[in-house]
Structures are given as C-alpha cells and as structure tokens.
Short mmCIF file of C-alpha atoms in Angstrom, two decimals:
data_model
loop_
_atom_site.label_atom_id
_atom_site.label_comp_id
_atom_site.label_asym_id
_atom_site.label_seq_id
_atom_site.Cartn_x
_atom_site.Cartn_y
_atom_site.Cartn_z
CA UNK F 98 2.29 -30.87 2.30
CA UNK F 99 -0.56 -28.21 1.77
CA UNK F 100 -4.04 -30.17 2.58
CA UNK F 101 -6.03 -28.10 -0.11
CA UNK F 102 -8.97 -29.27 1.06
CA UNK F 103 -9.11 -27.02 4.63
CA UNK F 104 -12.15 -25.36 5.33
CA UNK F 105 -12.15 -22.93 8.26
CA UNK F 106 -14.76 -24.47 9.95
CA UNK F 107 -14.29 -22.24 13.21
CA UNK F 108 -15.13 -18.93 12.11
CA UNK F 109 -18.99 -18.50 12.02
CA UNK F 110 -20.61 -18.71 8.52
CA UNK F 111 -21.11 -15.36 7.30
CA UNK F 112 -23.95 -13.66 5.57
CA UNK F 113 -24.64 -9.60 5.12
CA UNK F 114 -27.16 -6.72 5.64
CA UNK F 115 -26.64 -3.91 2.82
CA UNK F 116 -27.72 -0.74 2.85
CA UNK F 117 -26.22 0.00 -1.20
CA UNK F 118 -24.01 1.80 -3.31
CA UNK F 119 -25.59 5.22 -2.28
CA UNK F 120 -23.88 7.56 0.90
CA UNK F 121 -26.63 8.81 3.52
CA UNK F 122 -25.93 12.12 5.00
CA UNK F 123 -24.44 12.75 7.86
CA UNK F 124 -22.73 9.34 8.09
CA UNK F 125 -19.09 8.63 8.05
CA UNK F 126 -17.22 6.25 6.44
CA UNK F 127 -16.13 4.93 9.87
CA UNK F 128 -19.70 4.12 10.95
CA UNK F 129 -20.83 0.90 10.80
CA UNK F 130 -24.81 0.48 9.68
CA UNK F 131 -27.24 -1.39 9.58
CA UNK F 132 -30.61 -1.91 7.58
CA UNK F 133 -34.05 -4.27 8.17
CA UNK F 134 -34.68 -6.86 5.75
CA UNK F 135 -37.52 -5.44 3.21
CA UNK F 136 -38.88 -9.09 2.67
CA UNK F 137 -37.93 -12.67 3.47
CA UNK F 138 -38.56 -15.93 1.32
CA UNK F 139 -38.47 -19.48 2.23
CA UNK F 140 -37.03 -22.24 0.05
CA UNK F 141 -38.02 -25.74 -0.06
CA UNK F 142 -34.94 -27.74 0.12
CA UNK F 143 -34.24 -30.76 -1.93
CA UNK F 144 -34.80 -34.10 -0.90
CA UNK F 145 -31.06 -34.86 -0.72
CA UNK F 146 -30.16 -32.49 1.66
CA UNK F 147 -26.50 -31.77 2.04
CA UNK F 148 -24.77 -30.95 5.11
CA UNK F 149 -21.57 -29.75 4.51
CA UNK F 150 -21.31 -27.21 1.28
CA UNK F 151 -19.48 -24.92 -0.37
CA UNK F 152 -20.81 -22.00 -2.85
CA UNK F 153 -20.94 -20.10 -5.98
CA UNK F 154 -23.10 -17.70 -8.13
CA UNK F 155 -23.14 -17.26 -11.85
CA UNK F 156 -25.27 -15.06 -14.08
CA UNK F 157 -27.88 -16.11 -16.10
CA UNK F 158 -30.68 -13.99 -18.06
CA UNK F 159 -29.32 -11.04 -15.74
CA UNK F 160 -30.03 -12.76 -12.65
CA UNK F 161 -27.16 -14.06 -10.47
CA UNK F 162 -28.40 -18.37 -9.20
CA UNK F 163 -27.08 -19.33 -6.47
CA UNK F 164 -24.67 -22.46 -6.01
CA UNK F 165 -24.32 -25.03 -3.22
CA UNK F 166 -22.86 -28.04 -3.86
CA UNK F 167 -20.98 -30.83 -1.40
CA UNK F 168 -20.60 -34.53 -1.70
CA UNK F 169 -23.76 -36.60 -1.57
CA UNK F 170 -24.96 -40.69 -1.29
CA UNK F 171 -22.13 -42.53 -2.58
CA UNK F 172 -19.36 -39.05 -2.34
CA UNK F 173 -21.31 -37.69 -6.02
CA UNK F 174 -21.05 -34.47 -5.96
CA UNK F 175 -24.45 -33.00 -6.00
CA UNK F 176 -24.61 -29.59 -7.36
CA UNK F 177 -28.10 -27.15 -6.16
CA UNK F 178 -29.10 -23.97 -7.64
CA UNK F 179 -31.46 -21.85 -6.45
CA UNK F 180 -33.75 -19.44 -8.46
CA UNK F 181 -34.82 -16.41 -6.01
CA UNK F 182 -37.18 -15.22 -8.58
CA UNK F 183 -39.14 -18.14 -8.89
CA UNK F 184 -38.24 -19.22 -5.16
CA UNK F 185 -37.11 -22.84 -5.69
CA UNK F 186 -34.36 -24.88 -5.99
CA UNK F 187 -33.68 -26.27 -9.72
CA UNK F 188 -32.73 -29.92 -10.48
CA UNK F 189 -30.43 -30.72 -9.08
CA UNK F 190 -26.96 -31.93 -10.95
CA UNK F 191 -25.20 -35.04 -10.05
CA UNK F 192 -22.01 -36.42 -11.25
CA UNK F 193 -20.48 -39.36 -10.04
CA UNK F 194 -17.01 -39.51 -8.04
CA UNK F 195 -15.92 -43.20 -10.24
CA UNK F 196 -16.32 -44.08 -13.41
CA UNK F 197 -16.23 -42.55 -17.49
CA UNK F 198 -18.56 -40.13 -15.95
CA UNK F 199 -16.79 -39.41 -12.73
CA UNK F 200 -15.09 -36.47 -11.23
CA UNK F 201 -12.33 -38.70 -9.42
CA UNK F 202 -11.50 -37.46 -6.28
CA UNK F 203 -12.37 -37.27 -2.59
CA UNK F 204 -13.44 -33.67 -3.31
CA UNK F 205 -13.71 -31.14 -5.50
CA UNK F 206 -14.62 -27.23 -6.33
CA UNK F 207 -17.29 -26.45 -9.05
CA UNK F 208 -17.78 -22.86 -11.26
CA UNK F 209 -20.06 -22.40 -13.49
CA UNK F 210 -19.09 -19.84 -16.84
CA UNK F 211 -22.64 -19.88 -17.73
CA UNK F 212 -25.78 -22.18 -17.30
CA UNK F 213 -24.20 -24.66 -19.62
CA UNK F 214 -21.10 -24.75 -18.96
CA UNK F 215 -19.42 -26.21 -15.50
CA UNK F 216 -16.10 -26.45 -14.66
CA UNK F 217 -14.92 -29.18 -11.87
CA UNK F 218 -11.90 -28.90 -9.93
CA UNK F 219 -10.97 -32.34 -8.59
CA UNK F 220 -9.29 -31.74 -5.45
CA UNK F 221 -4.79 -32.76 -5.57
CA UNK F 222 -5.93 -34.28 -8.93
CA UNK F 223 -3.00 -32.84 -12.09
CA UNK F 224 -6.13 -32.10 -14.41
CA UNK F 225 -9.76 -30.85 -14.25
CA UNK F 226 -13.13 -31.05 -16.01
CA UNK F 227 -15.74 -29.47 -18.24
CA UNK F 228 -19.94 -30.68 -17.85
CA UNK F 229 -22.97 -29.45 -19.32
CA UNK F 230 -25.72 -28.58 -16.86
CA UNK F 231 -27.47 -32.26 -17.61
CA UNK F 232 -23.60 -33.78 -15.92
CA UNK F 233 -22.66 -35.07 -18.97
CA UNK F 234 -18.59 -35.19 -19.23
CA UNK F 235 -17.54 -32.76 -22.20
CA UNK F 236 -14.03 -32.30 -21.97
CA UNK F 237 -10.86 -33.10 -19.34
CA UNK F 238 -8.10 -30.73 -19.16
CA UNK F 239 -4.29 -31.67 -18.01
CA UNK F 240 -2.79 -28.13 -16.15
CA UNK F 241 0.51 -29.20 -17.48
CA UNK F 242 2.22 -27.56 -15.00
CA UNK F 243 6.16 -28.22 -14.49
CA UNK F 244 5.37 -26.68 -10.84
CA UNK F 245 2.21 -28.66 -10.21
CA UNK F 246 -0.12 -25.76 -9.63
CA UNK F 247 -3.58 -26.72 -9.53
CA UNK F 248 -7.04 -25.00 -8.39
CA UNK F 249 -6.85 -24.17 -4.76
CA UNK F 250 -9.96 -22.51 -3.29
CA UNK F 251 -9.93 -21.03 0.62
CA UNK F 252 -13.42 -20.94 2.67
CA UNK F 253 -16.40 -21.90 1.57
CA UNK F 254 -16.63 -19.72 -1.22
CA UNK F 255 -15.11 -20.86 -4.80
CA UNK F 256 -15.00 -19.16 -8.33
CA UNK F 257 -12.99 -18.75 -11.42
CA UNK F 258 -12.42 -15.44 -14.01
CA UNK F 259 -12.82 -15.36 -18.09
CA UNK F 260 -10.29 -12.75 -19.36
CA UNK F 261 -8.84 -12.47 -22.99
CA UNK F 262 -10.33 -16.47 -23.63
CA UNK F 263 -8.18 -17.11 -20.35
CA UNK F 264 -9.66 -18.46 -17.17
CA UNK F 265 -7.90 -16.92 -14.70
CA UNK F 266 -7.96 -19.31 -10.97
CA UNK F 267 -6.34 -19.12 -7.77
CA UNK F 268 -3.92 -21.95 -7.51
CA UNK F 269 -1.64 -23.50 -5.01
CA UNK F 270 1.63 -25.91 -5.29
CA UNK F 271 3.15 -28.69 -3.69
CA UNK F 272 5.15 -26.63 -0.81
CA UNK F 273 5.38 -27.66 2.72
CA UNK F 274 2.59 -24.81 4.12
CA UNK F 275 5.39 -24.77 6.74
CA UNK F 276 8.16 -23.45 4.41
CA UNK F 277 9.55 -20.11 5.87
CA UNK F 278 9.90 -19.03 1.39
CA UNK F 279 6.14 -20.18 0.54
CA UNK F 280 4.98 -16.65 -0.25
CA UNK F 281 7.93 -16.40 -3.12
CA UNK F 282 7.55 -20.21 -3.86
CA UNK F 283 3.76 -20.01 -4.71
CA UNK F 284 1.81 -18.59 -6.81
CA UNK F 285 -1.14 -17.85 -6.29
CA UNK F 286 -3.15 -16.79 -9.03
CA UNK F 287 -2.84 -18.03 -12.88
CA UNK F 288 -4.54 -17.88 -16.12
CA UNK F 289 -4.85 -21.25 -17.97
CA UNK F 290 -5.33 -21.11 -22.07
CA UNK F 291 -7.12 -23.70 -23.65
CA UNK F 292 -6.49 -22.87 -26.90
CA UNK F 293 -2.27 -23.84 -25.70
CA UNK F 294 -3.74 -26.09 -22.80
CA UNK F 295 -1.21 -24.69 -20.20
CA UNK F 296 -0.81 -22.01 -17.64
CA UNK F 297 0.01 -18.68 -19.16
CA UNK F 298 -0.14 -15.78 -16.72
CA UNK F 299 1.48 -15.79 -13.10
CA UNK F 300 0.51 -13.33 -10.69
CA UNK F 301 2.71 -13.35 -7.50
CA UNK F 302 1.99 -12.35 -3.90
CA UNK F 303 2.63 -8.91 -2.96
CA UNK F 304 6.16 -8.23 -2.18
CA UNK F 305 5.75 -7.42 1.71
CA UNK F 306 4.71 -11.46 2.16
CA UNK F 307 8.11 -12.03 1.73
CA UNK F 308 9.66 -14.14 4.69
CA UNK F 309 6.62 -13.98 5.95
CA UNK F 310 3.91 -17.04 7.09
CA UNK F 311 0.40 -17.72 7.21
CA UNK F 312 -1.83 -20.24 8.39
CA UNK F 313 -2.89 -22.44 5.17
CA UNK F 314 -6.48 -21.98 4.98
CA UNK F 315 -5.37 -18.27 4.63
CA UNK F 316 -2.92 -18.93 1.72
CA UNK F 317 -5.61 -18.62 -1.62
CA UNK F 318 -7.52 -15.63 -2.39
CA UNK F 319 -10.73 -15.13 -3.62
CA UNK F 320 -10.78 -13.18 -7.35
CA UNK F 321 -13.31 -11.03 -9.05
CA UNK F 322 -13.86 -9.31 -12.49
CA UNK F 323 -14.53 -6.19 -13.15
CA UNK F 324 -16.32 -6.10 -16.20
CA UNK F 325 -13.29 -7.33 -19.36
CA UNK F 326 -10.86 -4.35 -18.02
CA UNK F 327 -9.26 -5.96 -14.56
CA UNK F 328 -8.50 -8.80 -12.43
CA UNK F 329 -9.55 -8.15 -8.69
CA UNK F 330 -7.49 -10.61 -5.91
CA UNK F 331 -8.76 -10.63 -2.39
CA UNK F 332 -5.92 -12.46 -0.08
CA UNK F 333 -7.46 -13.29 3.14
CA UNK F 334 -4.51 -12.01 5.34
CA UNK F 335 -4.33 -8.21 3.55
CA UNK F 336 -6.46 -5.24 4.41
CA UNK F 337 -5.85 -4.07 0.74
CA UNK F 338 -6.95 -5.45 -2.93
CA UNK F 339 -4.78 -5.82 -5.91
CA UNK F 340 -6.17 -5.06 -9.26
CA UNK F 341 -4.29 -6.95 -12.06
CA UNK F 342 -4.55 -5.19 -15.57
CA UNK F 343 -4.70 -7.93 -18.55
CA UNK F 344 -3.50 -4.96 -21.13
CA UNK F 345 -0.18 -4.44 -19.44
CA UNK F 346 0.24 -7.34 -16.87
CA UNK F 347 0.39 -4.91 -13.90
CA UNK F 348 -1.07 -4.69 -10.35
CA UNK F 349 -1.87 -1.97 -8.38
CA UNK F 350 -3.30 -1.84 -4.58
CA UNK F 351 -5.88 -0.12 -2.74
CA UNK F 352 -6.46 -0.06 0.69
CA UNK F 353 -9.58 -1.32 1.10
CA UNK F 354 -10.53 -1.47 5.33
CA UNK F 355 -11.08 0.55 8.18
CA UNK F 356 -9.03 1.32 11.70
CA UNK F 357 -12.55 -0.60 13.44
CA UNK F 358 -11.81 -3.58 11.95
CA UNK F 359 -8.77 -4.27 12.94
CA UNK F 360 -4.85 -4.96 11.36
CA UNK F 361 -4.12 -7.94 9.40
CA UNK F 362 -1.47 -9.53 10.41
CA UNK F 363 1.38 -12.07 8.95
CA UNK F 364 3.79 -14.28 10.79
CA UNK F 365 7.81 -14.31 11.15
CA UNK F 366 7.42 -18.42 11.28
CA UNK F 367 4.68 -20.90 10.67
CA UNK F 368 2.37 -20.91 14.14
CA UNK F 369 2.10 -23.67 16.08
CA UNK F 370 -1.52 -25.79 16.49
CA UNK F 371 -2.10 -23.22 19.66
CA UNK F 372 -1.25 -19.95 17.61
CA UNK F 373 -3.08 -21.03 14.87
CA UNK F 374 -5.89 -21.62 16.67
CA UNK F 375 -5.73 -18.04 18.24
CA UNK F 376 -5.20 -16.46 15.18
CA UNK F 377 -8.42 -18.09 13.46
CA UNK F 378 -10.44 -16.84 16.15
CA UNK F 379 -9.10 -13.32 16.93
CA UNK F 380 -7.50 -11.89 13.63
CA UNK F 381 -9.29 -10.14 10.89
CA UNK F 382 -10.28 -12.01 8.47
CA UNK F 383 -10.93 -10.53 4.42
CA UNK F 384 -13.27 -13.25 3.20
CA UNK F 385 -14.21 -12.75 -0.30
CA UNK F 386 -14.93 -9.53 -2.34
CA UNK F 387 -17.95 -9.12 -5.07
CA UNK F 388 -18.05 -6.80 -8.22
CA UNK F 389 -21.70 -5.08 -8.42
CA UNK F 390 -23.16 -2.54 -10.08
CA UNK F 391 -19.63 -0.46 -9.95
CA UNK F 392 -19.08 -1.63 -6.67
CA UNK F 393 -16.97 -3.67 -4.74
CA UNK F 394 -18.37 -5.42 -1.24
CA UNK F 395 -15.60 -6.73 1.23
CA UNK F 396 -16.77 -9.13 3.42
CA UNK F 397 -14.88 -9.02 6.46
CA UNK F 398 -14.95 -11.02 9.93
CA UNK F 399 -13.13 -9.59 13.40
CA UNK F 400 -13.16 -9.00 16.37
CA UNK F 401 -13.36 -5.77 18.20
CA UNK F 402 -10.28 -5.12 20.28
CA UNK F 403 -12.16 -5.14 23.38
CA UNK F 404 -12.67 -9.15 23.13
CA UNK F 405 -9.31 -9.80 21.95
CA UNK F 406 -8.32 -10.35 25.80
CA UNK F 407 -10.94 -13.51 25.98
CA UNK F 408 -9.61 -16.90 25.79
CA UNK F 409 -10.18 -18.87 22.14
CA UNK F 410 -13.02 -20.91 23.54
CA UNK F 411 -14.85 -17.55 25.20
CA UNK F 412 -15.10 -16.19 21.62
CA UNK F 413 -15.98 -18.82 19.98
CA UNK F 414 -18.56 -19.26 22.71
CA UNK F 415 -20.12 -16.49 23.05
CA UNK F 416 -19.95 -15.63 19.53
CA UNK F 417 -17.58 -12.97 19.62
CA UNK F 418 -16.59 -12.77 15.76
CA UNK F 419 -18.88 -10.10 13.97
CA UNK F 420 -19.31 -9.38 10.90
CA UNK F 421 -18.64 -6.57 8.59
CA UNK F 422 -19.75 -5.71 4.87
CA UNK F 423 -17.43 -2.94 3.34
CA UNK F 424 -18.64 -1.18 0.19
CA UNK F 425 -16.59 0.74 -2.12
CA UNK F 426 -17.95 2.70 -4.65
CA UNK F 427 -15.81 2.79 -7.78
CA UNK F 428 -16.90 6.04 -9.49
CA UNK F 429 -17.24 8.09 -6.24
CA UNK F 430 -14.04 6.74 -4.57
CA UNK F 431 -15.98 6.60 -1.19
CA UNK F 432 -17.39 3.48 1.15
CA UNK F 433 -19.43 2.55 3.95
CA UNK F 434 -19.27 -0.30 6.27
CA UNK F 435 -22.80 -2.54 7.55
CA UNK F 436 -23.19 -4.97 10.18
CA UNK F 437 -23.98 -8.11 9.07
CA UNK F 438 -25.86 -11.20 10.28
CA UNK F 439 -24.87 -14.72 10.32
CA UNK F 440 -25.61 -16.47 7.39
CA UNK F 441 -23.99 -18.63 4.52
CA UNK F 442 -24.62 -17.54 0.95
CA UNK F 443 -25.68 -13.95 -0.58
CA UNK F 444 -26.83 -13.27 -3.98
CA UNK F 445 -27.20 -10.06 -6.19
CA UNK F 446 -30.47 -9.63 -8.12
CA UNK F 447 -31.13 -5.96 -9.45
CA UNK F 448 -30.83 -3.88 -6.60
CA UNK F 449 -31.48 -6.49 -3.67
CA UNK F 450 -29.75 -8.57 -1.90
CA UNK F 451 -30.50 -12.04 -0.58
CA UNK F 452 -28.85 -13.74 2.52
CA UNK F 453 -29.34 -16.51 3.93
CA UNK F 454 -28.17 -20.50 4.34
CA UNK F 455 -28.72 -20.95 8.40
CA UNK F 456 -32.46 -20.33 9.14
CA UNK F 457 -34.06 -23.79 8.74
CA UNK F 458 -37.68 -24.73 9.09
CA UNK F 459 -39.73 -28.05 9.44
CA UNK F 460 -43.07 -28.09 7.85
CA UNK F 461 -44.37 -31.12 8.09
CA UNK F 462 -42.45 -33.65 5.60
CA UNK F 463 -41.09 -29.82 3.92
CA UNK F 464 -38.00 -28.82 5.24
CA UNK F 465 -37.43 -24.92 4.59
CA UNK F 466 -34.79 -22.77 4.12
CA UNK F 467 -35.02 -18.74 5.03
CA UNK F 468 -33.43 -16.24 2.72
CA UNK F 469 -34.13 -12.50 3.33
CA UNK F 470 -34.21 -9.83 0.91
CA UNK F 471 -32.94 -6.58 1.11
CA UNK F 472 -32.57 -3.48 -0.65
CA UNK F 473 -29.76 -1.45 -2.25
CA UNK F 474 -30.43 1.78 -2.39
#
C-alpha cells in the first residue's frame, strides 16, 4: 500500500532568490539569474521548537503568514505562524492527537482558508476536520468515498483550493504504489462539497502517464488558484502545468521548463530501492508552483547534466542538487529562471519575497531564525 506519509527527505530543502515579474534587457529566457537579498530579518523561535515540519501560507489583511507545523510533546500537532511584518512568531496553535478534541492520527496535513478557519487532514484516516484558530474542534467531515480517496500531500509543502463553495485537494487511494495501472487507477485531484458532503469533481492524470510508474513521493501534485477563474496542478514528475477550468470542466497544458533543467522522466515499471534512490537524487524535480501578482513561480530542483555521471552518495555529498525558480508571466507570456539558495519556506508580501527556514542562531537563551527579504521588481 501507498505510505502517504513519505517525505523526500533526500533532496535538499529548498528556498529562492527572485528577481520579479519584470524582463531585464538583454537577458534570455534561458539564463539563469540571480539577485542579493535587499534586507534580512531574524525571528525568535518559539519555545517548543519543532524539528521536523511541513508548511503553508494563507492570506490575511493582504499579507500572506507563514505556516509550519509538525508533531510536538505528546505527537499534538503544534501549528506556528509567522508575521514578517511585525517579525514574530504568533501563538502558537495546539490540538491534541487523542481525545473529543483530538486530530486522531500519527500525522496529519493542516490548511488554513482564512485566519479562522483550519482544515486538518488526519493522515490514512476516512474523514477530516475543521478548527478555529483558538484549536477548538468545529466540525468533522466523512469523504464518503466508495474509492477511499483521501488528502494526500507530496514534500513538505501542503495546501488546499476554494472554487464554486468546493475545496478542491490532491488526493490519493488505496493502490499498491507498485501497480503497473496506478496512473489510470488514481486520481489525483478532487473537489469535495460540503453542502452534499462528498467528492464531486475528478480530475485525472494526463493521458501520457498511462502504463507508466513513478516513485510514490512523486505521485501528488501541488495545486494553485488563480484568482476564481482556474485550477492550477503541478505533478512533480511533468515539466508542464495543467490548468483545470471550473466553467467547463476542462484542462489544458503549458509547458512550463527549460532545456537547462533537465527532462522529466517516468518509468516502464515501478524502480527498485537502488533506482529509486538514483532517481531522487539525479532527476528533475517540479516542486510546487505559486500564483502571484499574475504570475506563476515554478520551483524546480536538478541537476546539471555534467554531475549526472557521479555516484548517488557524491551528489548528495557534495551538494550537487541546485536549485531553480522559474517565473512565468501570465499577461506577457514570457519567463525567466533565478538561482536559488537553500532554504525551507518562502512567503509573498507586496512585492518582496522572504526565504528562509535553515539559518539558525543562538543568542543567549534566544534561539533565532534568519529570513531574508528580497525584492520583486
């Protein structure tokens, strides 16, 4: 069976440098830039620091907070947010894994529709929850699905869509990850409608999976939103996006890489533990994609062909995976590509940027964490 729970935990943490939605002359599209970091802010962190964590963002007063949340004392799931404006983390939210209260699971994903309103994806579990920002259990909803999809999230990186009073998730089934027909067995994206409380909308794979395999922390993609008018699925494994229209229940693709980062690349049969291993560390990897400011960012981790030769452990090593930010601009049809650093989260505020999640500092009993700020031009 599919462990839903797989984090990719040997591809570096990734974090970007932007330069912005505007195209400098005398550049090509093929170029890969860079820009210095027009500030930097440190963070105090909480005092229950958590190790492991996965992330999210959500909007609130026009300023995107960042999410980090992971299992705490006693596997709670403690929830952070941090405020870059007023350069502090929030209080933080707790909910318990037993009892009334509980979330019920040995893990779970969280997304936040607004500041009041979390959603909780207990992880295998047939059902999932609704809190307020205090913790406080509001509601528990049953997928009732005949096919057992439930919320599946790949990477570190998890979030959810509101179209049409839908919430739209990616979504994974009980299917040996194994099975040489998983790509027309699952699906991987749905829209749930709680007004019916069951799935409604299906959105398949694209048809070239077919027969084909994939190692299963690959398998979910990442969605976006742009604006009310379309559906946006990043897949890991594809070097295009697919938008899916809510009006007429269609998707189109757009190719959405460059010839520098590489091919992606499918399998006839699942890989074994050695070609899985391989793959992790020397394929192309489409992480997640972000809607801003009629834009769309790609971020994207290779390796250049040069260092495909090295052994797994000389790239992983030596740090061989880079990587790459890709920005598309909607309205001008045209993108750019930017190096970026390592780091873990990234956040949209106006027209800057912060990245950061890796840089830690002691200050005497202060721990501190380093974001850095840059600017979209």
């Amino acid at each position: 069976m599919i462990n839903f729970s797989i984090k990719d935990c040997l591809i570096p943490i990734i974090a970007l440098i932007i330069f912005g939605c505007s195209n400098e002359n005398g550049s090509s599209e093929e170029d890969i830039l860079a820009i210095e970091p027009v500030d930097s802010l440190e963070v105090e962190l909480p005092e229950e620091f958590l190790q492991f964590t996965s992330w999210s963002t959500y909007n609130r007063q026009d300023q995107q907070i960042l999410v980090e949340y992971g299992l705490g004392s006693n596997n709670s799931l403690v929830i952070h947010q941090v405020d870059f404006l007023s350069g502090e983390y929030l209080e933080p939210i707790v909910i318990p894994r037993q009892g009334p209260n509980g979330y019920n699971s040995s893990d779970a994903s969280v997304y936040f529709k607004n500041r009041d309103s979390l959603f909780v994806f207990p992880a295998t579990a047939p059902h999932f929850y609704l809190y307020s920002r205090s913790g406080e259990l509001l509601e528990k909803y049953a997928y009732n699905a005949t096919d057992n999809s439930k919320y599946n999230v790949s990477g570190y990186y998890s979030n959810a869509v509101f179209l049409d009073e839908k919430i739209f998730i990616p979504t994974a089934q009980f299917i040996r990850f194994d099975d040489p027909k998983i790509f027309t067995k699952s699906t991987p994206v749905r829209s749930f409608d709680f007004s019916s409380n069951q799935f409604i909308d299906s959105i398949p794979y694209p048809s070239y999976t077919k027969d084909k395999s994939i190692t299963v922390d690959r398998l979910s993609p990442t969605i976006e939103a742009i604006n009310q008018d379309s559906l946006v699925i990043n897949y890991r494994f594809s070097d295009s996006i697919y938008f899916w229209n809510p009006a007429t229940s269609t998707i189109s693709s757009l190719y959405l890489s460059s010839d520098k980062l590489g091919k992606s690349k499918l399998f006839d049969r699942y890989p074994d533990r050695s070609q899985s291993l391989e793959f992790k560390l020397k394929e192309t990897d489409f992480e997640t994609v972000i809607y801003h400011k009629k834009c769309l960012y790609r971020i994207i981790s290779h390796v250049d062909e040069d260092d495909k030769s090295l052994e797994a452990y000389e790239i992983l090593q030596n740090n061989k995976r880079k990587m790459t930010l890709l920005e598309y601009d909607l309205e001008t049809k045209t993108k750019r590509l930017y190096k970026l650093p390592t780091a873990k989260y990234f956040t949209f505020i106006d027209d800057y940027l912060y990245v950061g999640g890796i840089s830690l500092r002691e200050d005497g009993d202060k721990t501190l964490r380093t974001f850095y700020k840059y600017k979209l031009e």
